[in-house]
Tab-separated table of C-alpha atoms in Angstrom:
chain	number	residue	atom	x	y	z
C	1	MET	CA	149.478	33.634	-91.640
C	2	LYS	CA	151.593	32.113	-88.634
C	3	TYR	CA	148.396	34.405	-86.644
C	4	ALA	CA	145.795	32.487	-89.538
C	5	GLU	CA	147.838	28.680	-88.009
C	6	GLU	CA	146.031	29.764	-85.192
C	7	LEU	CA	142.281	29.833	-86.579
C	8	ASP	CA	139.192	27.104	-85.998
C	9	LEU	CA	137.854	26.566	-88.725
C	10	ALA	CA	134.013	26.844	-88.321
C	11	ASP	CA	131.905	23.930	-89.668
C	12	PRO	CA	130.047	25.157	-92.891
C	13	ALA	CA	126.668	24.364	-91.309
C	14	TYR	CA	127.122	27.539	-88.617
C	15	VAL	CA	128.136	30.041	-90.948
C	16	ILE	CA	126.138	32.483	-91.307
C	17	LEU	CA	125.065	33.715	-94.450
C	18	PRO	CA	125.263	37.570	-96.062
C	19	GLY	CA	121.660	39.385	-96.483
C	20	PRO	CA	120.437	39.694	-100.344
C	21	ASN	CA	120.002	43.069	-100.065
C	22	GLU	CA	123.847	43.230	-99.106
C	23	GLY	CA	126.734	43.262	-102.112
C	24	PRO	CA	128.923	40.969	-102.945
C	25	VAL	CA	131.727	39.702	-100.656
C	26	PRO	CA	135.072	40.943	-101.785
C	27	PHE	CA	137.575	38.582	-103.432
C	28	LEU	CA	134.576	36.177	-103.849
C	29	PRO	CA	133.309	35.408	-108.277
C	30	THR	CA	130.095	36.403	-108.498
C	31	ILE	CA	127.870	34.080	-111.315
C	32	GLY	CA	124.246	35.156	-112.949
C	33	GLY	CA	122.848	32.571	-110.691
C	34	LEU	CA	118.378	31.247	-110.542
C	35	ALA	CA	115.693	32.121	-108.177
C	36	CYS	CA	112.773	30.152	-107.663
C	37	VAL	CA	109.512	32.044	-107.626
C	38	VAL	CA	107.855	29.937	-105.054
C	39	ILE	CA	106.728	31.846	-102.363
C	40	GLY	CA	108.616	30.020	-99.095
C	41	CYS	CA	111.476	28.355	-101.535
C	42	GLN	CA	114.655	30.115	-100.611
C	43	TYR	CA	116.182	27.796	-103.226
C	44	LEU	CA	119.320	28.500	-105.816
C	45	CYS	CA	121.123	27.534	-108.319
C	46	ALA	CA	123.058	28.628	-111.327
C	47	THR	CA	121.969	26.041	-114.212
C	48	ASN	CA	118.238	26.344	-115.595
C	49	LYS	CA	118.548	22.971	-115.907
C	50	ARG	CA	119.293	22.020	-111.278
C	51	MET	CA	116.476	24.790	-111.784
C	52	LYS	CA	113.547	22.320	-113.599
C	53	MET	CA	114.490	19.370	-111.370
C	54	HIS	CA	114.235	20.920	-107.912
C	55	TRP	CA	111.098	21.462	-109.290
C	56	SER	CA	109.721	18.612	-110.456
C	57	ALA	CA	110.720	17.195	-107.142
C	58	GLU	CA	109.412	19.943	-104.474
C	59	HIS	CA	106.554	22.114	-106.210
C	60	SER	CA	105.851	19.132	-108.654
C	61	GLY	CA	102.238	19.750	-108.242
C	62	VAL	CA	102.702	23.815	-108.463
C	63	VAL	CA	100.632	25.928	-111.468
C	64	ALA	CA	104.417	27.652	-112.435
C	65	GLY	CA	102.740	30.299	-114.459
C	66	ASP	CA	105.237	32.502	-117.233
C	67	THR	CA	108.512	31.319	-115.240
C	68	GLN	CA	109.778	28.721	-112.351
C	69	CYS	CA	112.599	31.068	-111.000
C	70	HIS	CA	114.068	35.224	-111.631
C	71	LEU	CA	117.374	36.120	-112.292
C	72	VAL	CA	119.836	36.669	-110.035
C	73	LYS	CA	123.114	36.948	-108.922
C	74	LEU	CA	125.170	34.919	-106.878
C	75	GLN	CA	127.398	33.691	-104.268
C	76	THR	CA	129.244	31.036	-102.433
C	77	PHE	CA	132.107	30.413	-99.660
C	78	PHE	CA	131.734	26.686	-100.423
C	79	ARG	CA	132.619	24.388	-102.848
C	80	GLY	CA	131.700	20.856	-103.609
C	81	ASN	CA	129.025	18.998	-101.009
C	82	GLN	CA	129.046	21.857	-98.254
C	83	LEU	CA	127.933	24.837	-101.211
C	84	ARG	CA	125.370	27.158	-99.917
C	85	TYR	CA	124.957	30.171	-102.644
C	86	PHE	CA	123.200	33.863	-101.568
C	87	ILE	CA	122.579	36.230	-103.101
C	88	VAL	CA	124.133	39.152	-103.092
C	89	CYS	CA	123.192	42.559	-104.706
C	90	GLN	CA	125.101	44.404	-107.341
C	91	SER	CA	127.664	47.464	-107.103
C	92	ARG	CA	126.539	50.961	-108.470
C	93	THR	CA	129.480	50.472	-111.080
C	94	ALA	CA	128.358	46.943	-111.970
C	95	GLN	CA	124.658	49.053	-112.289
C	96	SER	CA	125.782	51.744	-114.256
C	97	GLN	CA	127.772	49.337	-117.443
C	98	PRO	CA	125.715	49.488	-120.922
C	99	GLU	CA	126.032	45.894	-120.538
C	100	ARG	CA	122.378	43.915	-122.287
C	101	HIS	CA	119.782	42.237	-119.470
C	102	LEU	CA	118.202	38.994	-119.984
C	103	VAL	CA	114.580	39.240	-119.770
C	104	VAL	CA	112.934	37.090	-116.820
C	105	GLY	CA	111.735	34.075	-117.527
C	106	SER	CA	114.019	33.503	-120.008
C	107	GLU	CA	115.236	29.655	-121.032
C	108	THR	CA	119.118	30.897	-121.289
C	109	ALA	CA	120.897	29.489	-119.795
C	110	THR	CA	122.134	31.165	-117.264
C	111	SER	CA	126.674	32.273	-116.894
C	112	THR	CA	128.073	30.642	-115.150
C	113	THR	CA	131.429	32.367	-115.190
C	114	SER	CA	133.380	33.623	-112.293
C	115	THR	CA	134.251	36.698	-113.369
C	116	PRO	CA	130.916	39.486	-112.406
C	117	ASP	CA	128.937	39.721	-115.525
C	118	THR	CA	126.167	42.980	-114.992
C	119	SER	CA	124.025	41.398	-117.530
C	120	LEU	CA	121.861	40.499	-114.388
C	121	SER	CA	119.775	42.606	-112.139
C	122	CYS	CA	120.075	41.570	-108.642
C	123	GLU	CA	117.206	40.848	-107.004
C	124	SER	CA	116.636	39.618	-102.985
C	125	PRO	CA	113.215	36.752	-103.402
C	126	VAL	CA	110.963	39.658	-101.349
C	127	ALA	CA	112.048	42.569	-105.092
C	128	ILE	CA	111.262	40.155	-106.916
C	129	LEU	CA	108.737	39.307	-104.886
C	130	GLU	CA	107.124	42.730	-105.725
C	131	ASP	CA	108.253	42.743	-109.101
C	132	SER	CA	105.289	40.395	-109.600
C	133	ARG	CA	103.112	42.162	-108.011
C	134	LEU	CA	104.116	45.317	-110.488
C	135	LEU	CA	103.769	43.629	-113.179
C	136	GLU	CA	99.676	42.465	-112.204
C	137	HIS	CA	99.098	46.324	-111.318
C	138	PHE	CA	100.144	46.952	-114.546
C	139	GLN	CA	97.930	45.283	-115.685
C	140	SER	CA	94.794	45.735	-113.914
C	141	SER	CA	94.875	49.078	-113.452
C	142	THR	CA	97.627	51.006	-115.325
C	143	CYS	CA	97.344	50.229	-118.358
C	144	PHE	CA	93.805	51.845	-118.347
C	145	GLU	CA	94.778	54.814	-117.391
C	146	LEU	CA	97.477	54.742	-120.113
C	147	GLY	CA	95.080	54.790	-122.833
C	148	TYR	CA	93.188	56.899	-124.574
C	149	SER	CA	90.867	54.910	-126.335
C	150	ALA	CA	90.095	50.737	-127.093
C	151	ILE	CA	92.641	49.963	-128.937
C	152	ASP	CA	95.758	51.567	-126.863
C	153	ILE	CA	93.727	49.832	-123.659
C	154	SER	CA	94.207	46.810	-125.123
C	155	CYS	CA	97.543	47.836	-126.044
C	156	TRP	CA	98.925	49.038	-123.186
C	157	HIS	CA	96.784	45.599	-121.488
C	158	SER	CA	98.334	42.843	-123.674
C	159	ASP	CA	100.513	43.471	-126.612
C	160	VAL	CA	103.240	45.430	-124.522
C	161	PRO	CA	103.360	43.118	-121.957
C	162	GLU	CA	103.853	40.207	-125.090
C	163	LEU	CA	106.868	42.267	-125.863
C	164	ALA	CA	108.199	42.803	-122.274
C	165	ALA	CA	108.727	39.282	-122.450
C	166	LYS	CA	111.161	39.398	-124.963
C	167	TYR	CA	112.958	43.280	-124.374
C	168	ALA	CA	113.765	43.315	-121.004
C	169	PHE	CA	114.360	46.665	-120.699
C	170	LEU	CA	110.461	47.324	-121.344
C	171	GLN	CA	109.574	44.630	-118.399
C	172	HIS	CA	111.568	47.537	-116.539
C	173	GLY	CA	109.917	50.068	-117.899
C	174	ILE	CA	106.986	48.824	-116.917
C	175	ILE	CA	107.049	47.909	-113.552
C	176	ALA	CA	108.754	51.688	-112.824
C	177	CYS	CA	105.691	52.763	-114.390
C	178	ALA	CA	103.667	50.559	-111.701
C	179	ALA	CA	105.848	52.083	-109.090
C	180	LEU	CA	104.755	55.491	-110.069
C	181	HIS	CA	101.128	54.705	-110.700
C	182	LEU	CA	101.101	53.343	-107.108
C	183	ALA	CA	103.290	56.037	-105.310
C	184	SER	CA	100.044	58.598	-106.448
C	185	LEU	CA	97.704	55.919	-105.640
C	186	ASN	CA	99.478	55.767	-102.044
C	187	PRO	CA	100.848	58.732	-101.091
C	188	SER	CA	101.998	56.829	-97.624
C	189	GLU	CA	104.319	54.517	-99.146
C	190	GLY	CA	104.647	57.221	-102.331
C	191	GLN	CA	108.559	57.890	-101.968
C	192	ARG	CA	109.152	53.912	-101.392
C	193	TYR	CA	107.872	53.034	-104.527
C	194	ARG	CA	109.500	55.930	-106.307
C	195	LEU	CA	113.135	54.446	-105.307
C	196	ILE	CA	111.708	51.308	-106.708
C	197	ALA	CA	110.739	53.440	-109.789
C	198	ALA	CA	114.174	54.451	-110.574
C	199	HIS	CA	115.415	51.251	-109.395
C	200	HIS	CA	114.213	49.609	-112.827
C	201	GLN	CA	114.579	52.840	-115.197
C	202	ASN	CA	118.632	52.622	-114.012
C	203	ILE	CA	118.105	48.978	-115.691
C	204	ALA	CA	116.194	50.280	-118.489
C	205	LEU	CA	117.689	53.217	-120.079
C	206	PRO	CA	121.645	51.485	-120.807
C	207	GLU	CA	119.540	48.519	-123.040
C	208	PHE	CA	117.286	51.315	-124.138
C	209	ARG	CA	120.144	53.089	-124.989
C	210	SER	CA	122.153	49.856	-126.834
C	211	GLU	CA	118.924	48.823	-128.902
C	212	ILE	CA	118.513	52.753	-130.765
C	213	LYS	CA	121.322	52.513	-132.693
C	214	ASP	CA	119.180	49.754	-134.458
C	215	ALA	CA	116.065	50.806	-134.951
C	216	ASN	CA	114.351	48.094	-136.627
C	217	ILE	CA	111.129	46.034	-138.043
C	218	ASN	CA	111.429	43.647	-135.061
C	219	ASN	CA	112.307	46.049	-131.716
C	220	TYR	CA	110.754	48.755	-133.283
C	221	LEU	CA	107.523	49.011	-131.189
C	222	ALA	CA	109.107	47.972	-128.084
C	223	LEU	CA	111.407	51.189	-128.827
C	224	LEU	CA	107.979	53.109	-129.780
C	225	ALA	CA	106.239	51.923	-126.213
C	226	PHE	CA	110.142	52.207	-124.000
C	227	THR	CA	109.882	56.193	-125.679
C	228	GLN	CA	106.340	56.572	-124.321
C	229	LEU	CA	106.394	54.777	-120.043
C	230	LEU	CA	109.439	57.369	-120.196
C	231	ILE	CA	107.598	60.023	-121.227
C	232	THR	CA	104.979	59.381	-118.225
C	233	HIS	CA	107.362	58.741	-116.130
C	234	CYS	CA	110.057	61.891	-116.976
C	235	PHE	CA	106.006	64.072	-115.575
C	236	ALA	CA	105.143	61.410	-113.289
C	237	ALA	CA	108.412	61.738	-111.227
C	238	ASN	CA	108.382	65.398	-112.258
C	239	GLN	CA	105.824	65.603	-109.068
C	240	HIS	CA	108.348	65.552	-106.275
C	241	ASP	CA	111.346	66.477	-108.638
C	242	GLU	CA	111.513	70.646	-109.090
C	243	ASP	CA	114.507	70.010	-111.225
C	244	LEU	CA	112.592	68.111	-113.699
C	245	LEU	CA	110.564	70.711	-114.726
C	246	LEU	CA	111.133	72.445	-117.976
C	247	VAL	CA	112.210	76.344	-116.418
C	248	GLN	CA	114.711	75.587	-113.708
C	249	GLY	CA	116.570	78.183	-110.843
C	250	ARG	CA	117.127	81.359	-112.072
C	251	ASP	CA	120.787	79.974	-112.089
C	252	ASP	CA	120.356	77.292	-113.811
C	253	GLN	CA	120.634	77.613	-117.797
C	254	SER	CA	119.905	74.580	-118.650
C	255	LEU	CA	117.598	71.931	-119.749
C	256	PRO	CA	115.885	68.686	-118.687
C	257	ASP	CA	116.550	65.495	-120.016
C	258	TRP	CA	113.266	64.904	-120.869
C	259	LEU	CA	112.567	68.005	-123.103
C	260	GLN	CA	115.692	67.245	-124.808
C	261	PHE	CA	114.393	62.754	-125.253
C	262	ILE	CA	110.961	63.954	-126.407
C	263	ARG	CA	112.729	66.164	-129.709
C	264	GLY	CA	115.639	63.621	-129.981
C	265	SER	CA	112.796	60.922	-130.575
C	266	CYS	CA	111.269	62.178	-133.626
C	267	GLY	CA	114.935	60.627	-135.014
C	268	ILE	CA	114.757	57.240	-133.762
C	269	PHE	CA	112.315	56.069	-135.861
C	270	LYS	CA	113.468	57.516	-139.388
C	271	PRO	CA	114.377	54.220	-140.354
C	272	VAL	CA	111.276	52.365	-139.079
C	273	SER	CA	109.239	55.855	-140.150
C	274	GLN	CA	107.013	53.112	-142.453
C	275	TYR	CA	104.823	51.572	-140.196
C	276	VAL	CA	105.238	53.703	-137.466
C	277	ALA	CA	102.825	55.530	-139.817
C	278	SER	CA	100.485	53.596	-139.653
C	279	LEU	CA	99.702	52.903	-136.152
C	280	PRO	CA	96.510	55.231	-134.680
C	281	ASN	CA	98.443	57.102	-132.891
C	282	VAL	CA	101.053	58.486	-135.184
C	283	ALA	CA	98.012	58.249	-137.600
C	284	ALA	CA	95.933	60.902	-136.321
C	285	MET	CA	98.702	62.981	-135.313
C	286	ILE	CA	99.828	62.483	-139.430
C	287	GLU	CA	96.110	63.241	-139.662
C	288	LEU	CA	96.984	66.587	-138.161
C	289	ASP	CA	99.200	68.092	-139.655
C	290	LEU	CA	97.280	67.233	-143.158
C	291	ARG	CA	94.756	69.045	-142.193
C	292	ASP	CA	95.987	72.530	-141.638
C	293	ARG	CA	96.489	73.345	-144.951
C	294	ASN	CA	97.438	77.495	-143.517
C	295	PRO	CA	100.694	77.928	-142.449
C	296	GLU	CA	99.758	80.873	-139.843
C	297	MET	CA	96.857	81.148	-137.630
C	298	PRO	CA	97.797	84.432	-135.566
C	299	ASP	CA	93.962	85.714	-136.336
C	300	TYR	CA	93.121	82.037	-133.924
C	301	ASP	CA	92.525	83.738	-130.593
C	302	ARG	CA	92.725	87.787	-129.182
C	303	ARG	CA	94.695	86.396	-126.672
C	304	LEU	CA	96.982	85.717	-128.926
C	305	ARG	CA	97.275	88.070	-130.917
C	306	GLY	CA	97.843	90.228	-128.769
C	307	LEU	CA	101.010	88.619	-127.531
C	308	PHE	CA	102.327	89.464	-132.133
C	309	ASP	CA	101.912	92.774	-130.464
C	310	LEU	CA	104.510	92.009	-127.233
C	311	PHE	CA	107.246	91.978	-129.668
C	312	ASN	CA	106.568	95.785	-130.243
C	313	SER	CA	107.146	96.675	-126.145
C	314	LYS	CA	109.251	99.265	-124.931
C	315	MET	CA	109.737	96.225	-123.032
C	316	ALA	CA	110.902	93.818	-125.616
C	317	GLN	CA	112.778	96.624	-127.257
C	318	ASN	CA	114.950	97.602	-124.885
C	319	ILE	CA	116.384	94.142	-124.753
C	320	LYS	CA	116.706	94.022	-127.774
C	321	GLU	CA	119.965	94.188	-128.285
C	322	ASN	CA	121.196	92.161	-125.367
C	323	PHE	CA	119.824	89.089	-127.839
C	324	GLU	CA	120.325	89.820	-130.719
C	325	GLY	CA	118.497	87.729	-134.043
C	326	SER	CA	115.759	86.985	-131.377
C	327	PHE	CA	112.789	87.383	-132.803
C	328	PRO	CA	112.517	86.347	-135.872
C	329	HIS	CA	112.884	82.647	-134.177
C	330	LEU	CA	110.660	84.043	-131.433
C	331	LEU	CA	107.833	85.162	-133.966
C	332	SER	CA	108.161	81.549	-135.899
C	333	THR	CA	107.566	80.156	-131.908
C	334	LEU	CA	104.462	82.224	-132.179
C	335	ARG	CA	103.191	81.149	-135.571
C	336	LEU	CA	104.223	77.693	-134.647
C	337	LEU	CA	102.316	77.927	-130.717
C	338	SER	CA	98.550	79.511	-132.179
C	339	ARG	CA	98.493	76.582	-135.515
C	340	ALA	CA	99.171	74.235	-131.797
C	341	PHE	CA	96.028	75.955	-130.531
C	342	ALA	CA	94.416	74.989	-134.552
C	343	LYS	CA	95.344	71.728	-133.838
C	344	VAL	CA	94.626	70.320	-129.954
C	345	GLN	CA	90.808	72.126	-130.871
C	346	GLU	CA	90.846	70.305	-133.329
C	347	ALA	CA	91.869	67.092	-131.788
C	348	GLN	CA	89.382	68.212	-129.147
C	349	SER	CA	86.477	66.953	-131.621
C	350	ARG	CA	87.778	64.274	-132.984
C	351	ASN	CA	88.426	62.769	-129.655
C	352	THR	CA	92.228	61.998	-130.390
C	353	TYR	CA	93.626	64.338	-127.619
C	354	SER	CA	96.390	62.742	-125.813
C	355	LEU	CA	99.785	63.849	-124.458
C	356	TRP	CA	101.451	62.293	-127.304
C	357	ALA	CA	99.171	64.723	-129.616
C	358	THR	CA	100.350	67.463	-127.066
C	359	LEU	CA	103.955	67.115	-128.057
C	360	HIS	CA	103.983	66.829	-131.446
C	361	VAL	CA	102.169	70.458	-132.191
C	362	TRP	CA	104.863	72.494	-130.262
C	363	PRO	CA	107.841	70.535	-128.071
C	364	VAL	CA	109.052	68.515	-131.013
C	365	ARG	CA	108.661	71.658	-133.522
C	366	VAL	CA	110.229	74.333	-131.727
C	367	SER	CA	113.584	75.094	-133.244
C	368	GLN	CA	117.229	75.301	-131.459
C	369	GLU	CA	117.194	78.824	-131.391
C	370	TYR	CA	113.895	78.959	-129.555
C	371	LEU	CA	115.919	76.427	-126.806
C	372	ASN	CA	118.773	78.374	-126.216
C	373	LEU	CA	116.380	81.729	-125.528
C	374	LEU	CA	114.614	80.176	-122.829
C	375	LYS	CA	118.210	77.926	-121.658
C	376	GLN	CA	119.045	82.567	-121.734
C	377	ARG	CA	115.796	83.322	-119.635
C	378	HIS	CA	114.374	85.410	-122.567
C	379	PRO	CA	111.252	86.804	-121.645
C	380	ILE	CA	109.333	86.206	-123.368
C	381	ALA	CA	110.563	83.312	-124.761
C	382	LEU	CA	109.375	82.642	-121.041
C	383	ILE	CA	105.524	84.078	-121.775
C	384	LEU	CA	105.319	81.894	-125.162
C	385	LEU	CA	105.936	78.746	-122.831
C	386	ALA	CA	103.480	79.860	-119.841
C	387	HIS	CA	101.117	80.074	-122.714
C	388	TYR	CA	101.424	76.217	-123.338
C	389	CYS	CA	101.075	74.876	-119.980
C	390	ILE	CA	97.335	76.355	-121.567
C	391	LEU	CA	97.260	72.867	-124.062
C	392	LEU	CA	98.410	70.842	-121.056
C	393	LEU	CA	95.957	71.378	-118.764
C	394	PRO	CA	92.715	68.828	-120.671
C	395	LEU	CA	95.616	66.156	-119.590
C	396	GLU	CA	95.691	67.072	-116.157
C	397	VAL	CA	92.628	64.014	-115.361
C	398	ASN	CA	95.600	62.325	-115.730
C	399	TRP	CA	97.470	60.319	-112.177
C	400	TYR	CA	101.059	61.178	-114.034
C	401	MET	CA	100.462	64.905	-115.314
C	402	SER	CA	97.939	66.333	-112.336
C	403	GLY	CA	99.656	69.684	-111.216
C	404	TYR	CA	101.561	69.740	-114.121
C	405	SER	CA	100.546	73.491	-115.875
C	406	ARG	CA	100.479	74.846	-111.989
C	407	ARG	CA	103.540	73.846	-111.010
C	408	LEU	CA	105.573	74.942	-114.404
C	409	ILE	CA	104.003	78.513	-114.940
C	410	THR	CA	104.469	78.967	-111.302
C	411	ARG	CA	107.919	78.330	-112.386
C	412	ILE	CA	107.935	80.775	-114.758
C	413	TYR	CA	106.312	83.269	-113.348
C	414	GLY	CA	108.993	83.483	-110.710
C	415	GLN	CA	111.293	83.341	-113.434
C	416	LEU	CA	109.808	87.441	-114.386
C	417	ASP	CA	111.159	91.017	-113.543
C	418	GLU	CA	107.511	92.146	-112.059
C	419	GLU	CA	107.479	94.301	-115.325
C	420	TRP	CA	106.256	90.829	-117.469
C	421	ARG	CA	104.155	89.821	-115.396
C	422	PRO	CA	100.841	91.224	-116.705
C	423	TRP	CA	101.322	89.070	-120.146
C	424	LEU	CA	100.653	85.397	-118.327
C	425	GLN	CA	97.443	86.807	-117.128
C	426	TRP	CA	96.167	84.752	-119.660
C	427	PRO	CA	98.002	81.695	-117.743
C	428	LEU	CA	96.873	82.651	-115.188
C	429	GLU	CA	93.313	82.937	-115.434
C	430	GLU	CA	93.001	79.175	-117.503
C	431	ILE	CA	94.875	77.375	-113.862
C	432	ARG	CA	92.866	79.130	-112.303
C	433	LEU	CA	96.252	80.485	-110.032
C	434	GLN	CA	96.980	83.658	-107.936
C	435	CYS	CA	100.597	84.280	-107.116
C	436	ASP	CA	102.001	86.104	-104.185
C	437	LYS	CA	102.799	90.041	-106.746
């Protein structure tokens, strides 16, 4: 205290405020606030009322669009007549809290409590402008890459962004998807866009997890849209993150989150299954199931029939004891794969083939026992997965699937010992890949 008494207080007008990307100043209260969206305007306040007064006084001739402001986190060194807010970023701990995020442009009044409020994402004016551009890119470009029909494209272009105005997790999912799309279009800026995508996905996931606990007629479309965006995100991010591949290193016996999510998503929508079933893509997949009257189609292709011989090979018999009880599960998975090829051919003939159909016909249907064998690196389990890669090839025209089959089959090839690799001949031929022996 004696030391402090010797210091002169600076004039508040000359105090340099922290930059917009810095973390909160320790011991200062952090509040939820608003930042004006007009480029070059740095006005910040704590309530909607003050923001409306600001617009009336400063931007009366400006067309506001959908929103006049964005939600931010604020701090101030001074009160009263010397009040000057500055934007701060949340700590990682605060960002990880599974709190509900308010929607950009919402009329809900911001919090003025002095306790940390993790419900608002903290963005600098530069980041806010970037987000607006990404939302615009989604509607002008990305949405056309997600749809497989005119109805799909219209939904992604108009209906999904409209839903995002009500559900912040969906808005963040859209921004993340658009960022990954731009990363694929602009490799030189790829790293920056991937970081933006990861940031928004990390914000979206906690609220999404909260919402799926109560899937209902009001939120199921938003949940379904985000589910599809999340799967797209997983495949797109996979191009630069080897941990997202289905088969990882030899010493890693885990499966990636995206596969578990694909399988788990089936149960999310059970409470609203009658509504989901009426959607065009889902109805098309259900129709494929109804047309599949034959429970087994082992003779669909001579190459698939050849895989049944694999179970009687000397190599298979030699490892049978190491994986007790595995053959029935593997045979069942092979039959599912044979049916999957038939369903894909049917979907292609009806022009209803899509990523969602590809995931529906096999990954969501295989047993947990098969996945356990895959985690244990059972050679036959890996070979079956390699053959599934063939079904993914037609989807590689999509930016988020580009090169996926090649990368996956390369990893599988590396997982197998030399004696098993001849069984990959058909997948290797289909993807025109020559692996070094």
